[in-house]
């Protein structure tokens, strides 16, 4: 069972307080080839991001606590104004992750964190049955920010094989087989790559032949 706990949050942008629920437990089965979890009891991802009913700010519980910089808040307020929020509105899971990713680019989050938010947007988009184009747009942005994170050396050496596998798989899903192969081939340059990861890589690479 997905488990929740009641929580009151105060919005850093419009200062409205509201009641929400924190996810404190859920169950995961297997994972898709792009690491999208197959949740056994519904998708908890949308509930990890909280939408302010007053202004449409979207963030994790920690974002509500940590966002204090006045100039960052001003930029986000301007960004949110462009979405024409209706007071008391709601957002689906994929849209929550897309907006959180956009907001994250204004709050100085690392590219790897922005990439993760776009990746999770693609997962929610699939689970929510959105049109394919929505998934593809978010997937392109996830690739862009994972590449930026690689260039900025945001990942530890231990994480690099997984990152290259994931980039290979995201490029494969976007139909760019040359770039997919380039990332899949990178795994051969690392020592001690987990066996399961090489198996997954071989399986996905074979789909392109
Ligand atoms: Zn607000």
PDB file of C-alpha atoms and ligand atoms in Angstrom:
ATOM      1  CA  UNK A   1       0.000   0.000   0.000  1.00  0.00           C
ATOM      2  CA  UNK A   2       1.181   3.531  -0.768  1.00  0.00           C
ATOM      3  CA  UNK A   3       1.241   5.291   2.590  1.00  0.00           C
ATOM      4  CA  UNK A   4       0.731   8.971   3.267  1.00  0.00           C
ATOM      5  CA  UNK A   5       1.128  11.394   6.133  1.00  0.00           C
ATOM      6  CA  UNK A   6      -0.652  14.769   6.411  1.00  0.00           C
ATOM      7  CA  UNK A   7       1.530  17.833   6.175  1.00  0.00           C
ATOM      8  CA  UNK A   8       1.020  21.591   6.139  1.00  0.00           C
ATOM      9  CA  UNK A   9       3.256  23.556   3.743  1.00  0.00           C
ATOM     10  CA  UNK A  10       3.745  27.294   3.226  1.00  0.00           C
ATOM     11  CA  UNK A  11       4.478  28.504  -0.292  1.00  0.00           C
ATOM     12  CA  UNK A  12       7.756  30.413  -0.686  1.00  0.00           C
ATOM     13  CA  UNK A  13       6.301  32.385  -3.614  1.00  0.00           C
ATOM     14  CA  UNK A  14       2.847  33.527  -2.430  1.00  0.00           C
ATOM     15  CA  UNK A  15       3.064  32.640   1.294  1.00  0.00           C
ATOM     16  CA  UNK A  16      -0.195  30.700   1.246  1.00  0.00           C
ATOM     17  CA  UNK A  17      -0.326  27.740   3.650  1.00  0.00           C
ATOM     18  CA  UNK A  18      -2.091  24.570   2.537  1.00  0.00           C
ATOM     19  CA  UNK A  19      -2.592  20.956   3.547  1.00  0.00           C
ATOM     20  CA  UNK A  20      -0.978  18.196   1.522  1.00  0.00           C
ATOM     21  CA  UNK A  21       0.159  14.597   1.941  1.00  0.00           C
ATOM     22  CA  UNK A  22       3.703  13.263   2.085  1.00  0.00           C
ATOM     23  CA  UNK A  23       4.401   9.805   0.670  1.00  0.00           C
ATOM     24  CA  UNK A  24       6.003   7.726   3.407  1.00  0.00           C
ATOM     25  CA  UNK A  25       5.908   4.296   1.771  1.00  0.00           C
ATOM     26  CA  UNK A  26       5.250   2.506  -1.522  1.00  0.00           C
ATOM     27  CA  UNK A  27       6.042  -0.772  -3.281  1.00  0.00           C
ATOM     28  CA  UNK A  28       8.014  -1.204  -6.506  1.00  0.00           C
ATOM     29  CA  UNK A  29       8.106  -4.323  -8.682  1.00  0.00           C
ATOM     30  CA  UNK A  30      10.353  -4.456 -11.750  1.00  0.00           C
ATOM     31  CA  UNK A  31      11.619  -1.554 -13.833  1.00  0.00           C
ATOM     32  CA  UNK A  32      11.275  -0.677 -17.527  1.00  0.00           C
ATOM     33  CA  UNK A  33      14.391  -0.344 -19.691  1.00  0.00           C
ATOM     34  CA  UNK A  34      14.497   3.423 -18.967  1.00  0.00           C
ATOM     35  CA  UNK A  35      14.260   2.668 -15.217  1.00  0.00           C
ATOM     36  CA  UNK A  36      10.577   3.633 -14.988  1.00  0.00           C
ATOM     37  CA  UNK A  37       9.411   1.729 -11.903  1.00  0.00           C
ATOM     38  CA  UNK A  38       6.403  -0.561 -12.135  1.00  0.00           C
ATOM     39  CA  UNK A  39       4.627   0.396  -8.939  1.00  0.00           C
ATOM     40  CA  UNK A  40       2.558  -2.347  -7.373  1.00  0.00           C
ATOM     41  CA  UNK A  41      -0.053  -0.049  -5.905  1.00  0.00           C
ATOM     42  CA  UNK A  42      -0.386   3.028  -8.101  1.00  0.00           C
ATOM     43  CA  UNK A  43       2.122   5.685  -9.081  1.00  0.00           C
ATOM     44  CA  UNK A  44       3.329   7.675  -6.032  1.00  0.00           C
ATOM     45  CA  UNK A  45       5.503  10.075  -8.106  1.00  0.00           C
ATOM     46  CA  UNK A  46       2.897  12.848  -8.526  1.00  0.00           C
ATOM     47  CA  UNK A  47       2.437  12.959  -4.736  1.00  0.00           C
ATOM     48  CA  UNK A  48       6.143  13.653  -4.176  1.00  0.00           C
ATOM     49  CA  UNK A  49       5.656  17.074  -5.789  1.00  0.00           C
ATOM     50  CA  UNK A  50       3.325  19.516  -4.053  1.00  0.00           C
ATOM     51  CA  UNK A  51       1.327  22.110  -5.992  1.00  0.00           C
ATOM     52  CA  UNK A  52       0.557  25.398  -4.234  1.00  0.00           C
ATOM     53  CA  UNK A  53      -3.178  26.060  -4.761  1.00  0.00           C
ATOM     54  CA  UNK A  54      -2.547  29.800  -4.506  1.00  0.00           C
ATOM     55  CA  UNK A  55      -0.013  30.349  -7.296  1.00  0.00           C
ATOM     56  CA  UNK A  56       0.822  26.984  -8.918  1.00  0.00           C
ATOM     57  CA  UNK A  57       4.342  26.700  -7.488  1.00  0.00           C
ATOM     58  CA  UNK A  58       5.502  23.062  -7.731  1.00  0.00           C
ATOM     59  CA  UNK A  59       8.210  21.544  -5.568  1.00  0.00           C
ATOM     60  CA  UNK A  60       9.315  18.751  -3.298  1.00  0.00           C
ATOM     61  CA  UNK A  61       8.679  19.238   0.415  1.00  0.00           C
ATOM     62  CA  UNK A  62      12.340  20.296   0.803  1.00  0.00           C
ATOM     63  CA  UNK A  63      11.942  22.954  -1.908  1.00  0.00           C
ATOM     64  CA  UNK A  64       9.225  24.601   0.181  1.00  0.00           C
ATOM     65  CA  UNK A  65      11.682  24.798   3.087  1.00  0.00           C
ATOM     66  CA  UNK A  66      14.855  25.659   1.160  1.00  0.00           C
ATOM     67  CA  UNK A  67      13.700  28.307  -1.293  1.00  0.00           C
ATOM     68  CA  UNK A  68      14.524  31.567   0.497  1.00  0.00           C
ATOM     69  CA  UNK A  69      16.564  33.613  -1.995  1.00  0.00           C
ATOM     70  CA  UNK A  70      14.475  36.728  -2.833  1.00  0.00           C
ATOM     71  CA  UNK A  71      15.870  37.116  -6.370  1.00  0.00           C
ATOM     72  CA  UNK A  72      15.190  33.432  -7.186  1.00  0.00           C
ATOM     73  CA  UNK A  73      11.659  33.723  -5.772  1.00  0.00           C
ATOM     74  CA  UNK A  74      11.019  36.810  -7.917  1.00  0.00           C
ATOM     75  CA  UNK A  75      12.121  34.938 -11.060  1.00  0.00           C
ATOM     76  CA  UNK A  76       9.831  32.018 -10.224  1.00  0.00           C
ATOM     77  CA  UNK A  77       6.873  34.335  -9.541  1.00  0.00           C
ATOM     78  CA  UNK A  78       7.426  35.831 -13.026  1.00  0.00           C
ATOM     79  CA  UNK A  79       7.677  32.337 -14.553  1.00  0.00           C
ATOM     80  CA  UNK A  80       4.463  31.205 -12.807  1.00  0.00           C
ATOM     81  CA  UNK A  81       2.620  34.316 -14.043  1.00  0.00           C
ATOM     82  CA  UNK A  82       3.138  32.960 -17.582  1.00  0.00           C
ATOM     83  CA  UNK A  83       1.145  29.824 -16.711  1.00  0.00           C
ATOM     84  CA  UNK A  84      -1.989  31.865 -15.813  1.00  0.00           C
ATOM     85  CA  UNK A  85      -2.766  29.791 -12.713  1.00  0.00           C
ATOM     86  CA  UNK A  86      -6.394  29.585 -11.566  1.00  0.00           C
ATOM     87  CA  UNK A  87      -6.613  29.625  -7.767  1.00  0.00           C
ATOM     88  CA  UNK A  88      -7.358  26.157  -6.391  1.00  0.00           C
ATOM     89  CA  UNK A  89      -6.307  24.437  -9.637  1.00  0.00           C
ATOM     90  CA  UNK A  90      -4.670  21.018  -9.835  1.00  0.00           C
ATOM     91  CA  UNK A  91      -2.011  19.422 -12.049  1.00  0.00           C
ATOM     92  CA  UNK A  92      -1.462  15.864 -13.277  1.00  0.00           C
ATOM     93  CA  UNK A  93       1.773  14.049 -12.455  1.00  0.00           C
ATOM     94  CA  UNK A  94       3.617  14.585 -15.748  1.00  0.00           C
ATOM     95  CA  UNK A  95       2.805  18.301 -15.754  1.00  0.00           C
ATOM     96  CA  UNK A  96       4.020  18.571 -12.138  1.00  0.00           C
ATOM     97  CA  UNK A  97       7.415  17.149 -13.129  1.00  0.00           C
ATOM     98  CA  UNK A  98       7.689  19.317 -16.252  1.00  0.00           C
ATOM     99  CA  UNK A  99       6.968  22.468 -14.235  1.00  0.00           C
ATOM    100  CA  UNK A 100       9.243  21.419 -11.373  1.00  0.00           C
ATOM    101  CA  UNK A 101      12.044  20.885 -13.915  1.00  0.00           C
ATOM    102  CA  UNK A 102      11.486  24.345 -15.362  1.00  0.00           C
ATOM    103  CA  UNK A 103      11.394  25.901 -11.866  1.00  0.00           C
ATOM    104  CA  UNK A 104      14.576  23.971 -10.956  1.00  0.00           C
ATOM    105  CA  UNK A 105      16.450  25.770 -13.736  1.00  0.00           C
ATOM    106  CA  UNK A 106      15.690  29.036 -11.865  1.00  0.00           C
ATOM    107  CA  UNK A 107      16.695  27.824  -8.428  1.00  0.00           C
ATOM    108  CA  UNK A 108      20.255  26.795  -9.207  1.00  0.00           C
ATOM    109  CA  UNK A 109      19.632  23.047  -9.084  1.00  0.00           C
ATOM    110  CA  UNK A 110      22.281  20.937 -10.782  1.00  0.00           C
ATOM    111  CA  UNK A 111      21.679  19.763 -14.343  1.00  0.00           C
ATOM    112  CA  UNK A 112      21.499  16.167 -13.075  1.00  0.00           C
ATOM    113  CA  UNK A 113      18.536  17.095 -10.861  1.00  0.00           C
ATOM    114  CA  UNK A 114      16.776  18.881 -13.736  1.00  0.00           C
ATOM    115  CA  UNK A 115      17.430  15.831 -15.948  1.00  0.00           C
ATOM    116  CA  UNK A 116      15.914  13.527 -13.317  1.00  0.00           C
ATOM    117  CA  UNK A 117      12.776  15.666 -13.135  1.00  0.00           C
ATOM    118  CA  UNK A 118      12.345  15.506 -16.933  1.00  0.00           C
ATOM    119  CA  UNK A 119      12.981  11.748 -16.873  1.00  0.00           C
ATOM    120  CA  UNK A 120      10.297  11.308 -14.215  1.00  0.00           C
ATOM    121  CA  UNK A 121       7.994  13.491 -16.340  1.00  0.00           C
ATOM    122  CA  UNK A 122       8.372  10.916 -19.144  1.00  0.00           C
ATOM    123  CA  UNK A 123       7.504   8.099 -16.748  1.00  0.00           C
ATOM    124  CA  UNK A 124       4.394   9.870 -15.447  1.00  0.00           C
ATOM    125  CA  UNK A 125       3.428  10.810 -19.006  1.00  0.00           C
ATOM    126  CA  UNK A 126       3.519   7.122 -19.995  1.00  0.00           C
ATOM    127  CA  UNK A 127       1.647   5.954 -16.895  1.00  0.00           C
ATOM    128  CA  UNK A 128      -0.975   8.675 -17.428  1.00  0.00           C
ATOM    129  CA  UNK A 129      -1.429   7.779 -21.111  1.00  0.00           C
ATOM    130  CA  UNK A 130      -0.503  11.200 -22.527  1.00  0.00           C
ATOM    131  CA  UNK A 131       0.167  11.518 -26.296  1.00  0.00           C
ATOM    132  CA  UNK A 132       3.658  10.271 -27.324  1.00  0.00           C
ATOM    133  CA  UNK A 133       4.834  13.783 -28.234  1.00  0.00           C
ATOM    134  CA  UNK A 134       4.636  14.864 -24.572  1.00  0.00           C
ATOM    135  CA  UNK A 135       6.918  11.984 -23.591  1.00  0.00           C
ATOM    136  CA  UNK A 136       9.316  12.724 -26.421  1.00  0.00           C
ATOM    137  CA  UNK A 137       9.611  16.426 -25.571  1.00  0.00           C
ATOM    138  CA  UNK A 138      10.402  15.670 -21.935  1.00  0.00           C
ATOM    139  CA  UNK A 139      12.801  12.875 -23.012  1.00  0.00           C
ATOM    140  CA  UNK A 140      14.721  15.289 -25.269  1.00  0.00           C
ATOM    141  CA  UNK A 141      15.050  17.693 -22.338  1.00  0.00           C
ATOM    142  CA  UNK A 142      16.167  14.882 -20.012  1.00  0.00           C
ATOM    143  CA  UNK A 143      18.885  13.974 -22.554  1.00  0.00           C
ATOM    144  CA  UNK A 144      19.969  17.624 -22.854  1.00  0.00           C
ATOM    145  CA  UNK A 145      20.341  18.034 -19.092  1.00  0.00           C
ATOM    146  CA  UNK A 146      22.026  14.638 -18.583  1.00  0.00           C
ATOM    147  CA  UNK A 147      24.568  15.680 -21.270  1.00  0.00           C
ATOM    148  CA  UNK A 148      25.112  19.023 -19.509  1.00  0.00           C
ATOM    149  CA  UNK A 149      25.544  17.193 -16.196  1.00  0.00           C
ATOM    150  CA  UNK A 150      28.122  14.864 -17.803  1.00  0.00           C
ATOM    151  CA  UNK A 151      30.020  17.847 -19.250  1.00  0.00           C
ATOM    152  CA  UNK A 152      29.982  19.540 -15.822  1.00  0.00           C
ATOM    153  CA  UNK A 153      31.245  16.300 -14.203  1.00  0.00           C
ATOM    154  CA  UNK A 154      28.314  16.170 -11.787  1.00  0.00           C
ATOM    155  CA  UNK A 155      28.326  12.359 -11.571  1.00  0.00           C
ATOM    156  CA  UNK A 156      30.686  10.242  -9.531  1.00  0.00           C
ATOM    157  CA  UNK A 157      32.784   7.705 -11.435  1.00  0.00           C
ATOM    158  CA  UNK A 158      30.704   4.844 -10.037  1.00  0.00           C
ATOM    159  CA  UNK A 159      27.535   6.305 -11.565  1.00  0.00           C
ATOM    160  CA  UNK A 160      28.906   6.871 -15.074  1.00  0.00           C
ATOM    161  CA  UNK A 161      28.096   3.409 -16.524  1.00  0.00           C
ATOM    162  CA  UNK A 162      24.436   3.772 -15.463  1.00  0.00           C
ATOM    163  CA  UNK A 163      24.277   7.318 -16.858  1.00  0.00           C
ATOM    164  CA  UNK A 164      25.675   6.206 -20.238  1.00  0.00           C
ATOM    165  CA  UNK A 165      23.318   3.216 -20.335  1.00  0.00           C
ATOM    166  CA  UNK A 166      20.366   5.515 -19.609  1.00  0.00           C
ATOM    167  CA  UNK A 167      21.446   8.084 -22.213  1.00  0.00           C
ATOM    168  CA  UNK A 168      21.831   5.262 -24.732  1.00  0.00           C
ATOM    169  CA  UNK A 169      18.341   3.999 -23.973  1.00  0.00           C
ATOM    170  CA  UNK A 170      16.764   7.482 -24.075  1.00  0.00           C
ATOM    171  CA  UNK A 171      18.436   8.180 -27.448  1.00  0.00           C
ATOM    172  CA  UNK A 172      17.279   4.763 -28.722  1.00  0.00           C
ATOM    173  CA  UNK A 173      13.721   5.630 -27.692  1.00  0.00           C
ATOM    174  CA  UNK A 174      14.091   8.980 -29.497  1.00  0.00           C
ATOM    175  CA  UNK A 175      15.158   7.111 -32.642  1.00  0.00           C
ATOM    176  CA  UNK A 176      18.753   8.408 -32.738  1.00  0.00           C
ATOM    177  CA  UNK A 177      20.523   5.062 -33.037  1.00  0.00           C
ATOM    178  CA  UNK A 178      23.978   6.527 -33.740  1.00  0.00           C
ATOM    179  CA  UNK A 179      23.974   8.470 -30.471  1.00  0.00           C
ATOM    180  CA  UNK A 180      22.410   5.514 -28.645  1.00  0.00           C
ATOM    181  CA  UNK A 181      25.241   3.207 -29.809  1.00  0.00           C
ATOM    182  CA  UNK A 182      27.854   5.764 -28.802  1.00  0.00           C
ATOM    183  CA  UNK A 183      26.580   5.780 -25.212  1.00  0.00           C
ATOM    184  CA  UNK A 184      25.998   2.011 -25.069  1.00  0.00           C
ATOM    185  CA  UNK A 185      29.567   1.420 -26.326  1.00  0.00           C
ATOM    186  CA  UNK A 186      30.975   3.627 -23.550  1.00  0.00           C
ATOM    187  CA  UNK A 187      30.156   0.889 -21.031  1.00  0.00           C
ATOM    188  CA  UNK A 188      33.025  -1.177 -22.469  1.00  0.00           C
ATOM    189  CA  UNK A 189      35.461   1.469 -21.255  1.00  0.00           C
ATOM    190  CA  UNK A 190      34.651   1.014 -17.566  1.00  0.00           C
ATOM    191  CA  UNK A 191      35.946  -1.632 -15.216  1.00  0.00           C
ATOM    192  CA  UNK A 192      33.639  -3.668 -12.963  1.00  0.00           C
ATOM    193  CA  UNK A 193      30.348  -2.711 -14.632  1.00  0.00           C
ATOM    194  CA  UNK A 194      27.440  -4.548 -12.993  1.00  0.00           C
ATOM    195  CA  UNK A 195      26.501  -7.687 -14.928  1.00  0.00           C
ATOM    196  CA  UNK A 196      22.802  -6.810 -15.020  1.00  0.00           C
ATOM    197  CA  UNK A 197      23.606  -3.422 -16.596  1.00  0.00           C
ATOM    198  CA  UNK A 198      25.662  -5.039 -19.382  1.00  0.00           C
ATOM    199  CA  UNK A 199      22.829  -7.504 -19.990  1.00  0.00           C
ATOM    200  CA  UNK A 200      20.290  -4.679 -20.231  1.00  0.00           C
ATOM    201  CA  UNK A 201      22.640  -2.764 -22.564  1.00  0.00           C
ATOM    202  CA  UNK A 202      23.112  -5.785 -24.843  1.00  0.00           C
ATOM    203  CA  UNK A 203      19.365  -6.385 -24.990  1.00  0.00           C
ATOM    204  CA  UNK A 204      18.509  -2.779 -25.888  1.00  0.00           C
ATOM    205  CA  UNK A 205      21.409  -2.490 -28.369  1.00  0.00           C
ATOM    206  CA  UNK A 206      20.189  -5.650 -30.134  1.00  0.00           C
ATOM    207  CA  UNK A 207      16.788  -4.000 -30.683  1.00  0.00           C
ATOM    208  CA  UNK A 208      18.472  -1.525 -33.061  1.00  0.00           C
ATOM    209  CA  UNK A 209      19.926  -4.140 -35.435  1.00  0.00           C
TER     210      UNK A 209
HETATM  211 ZN1  LIG B   1       2.020  29.796  -3.882  1.00  0.00          ZN
END
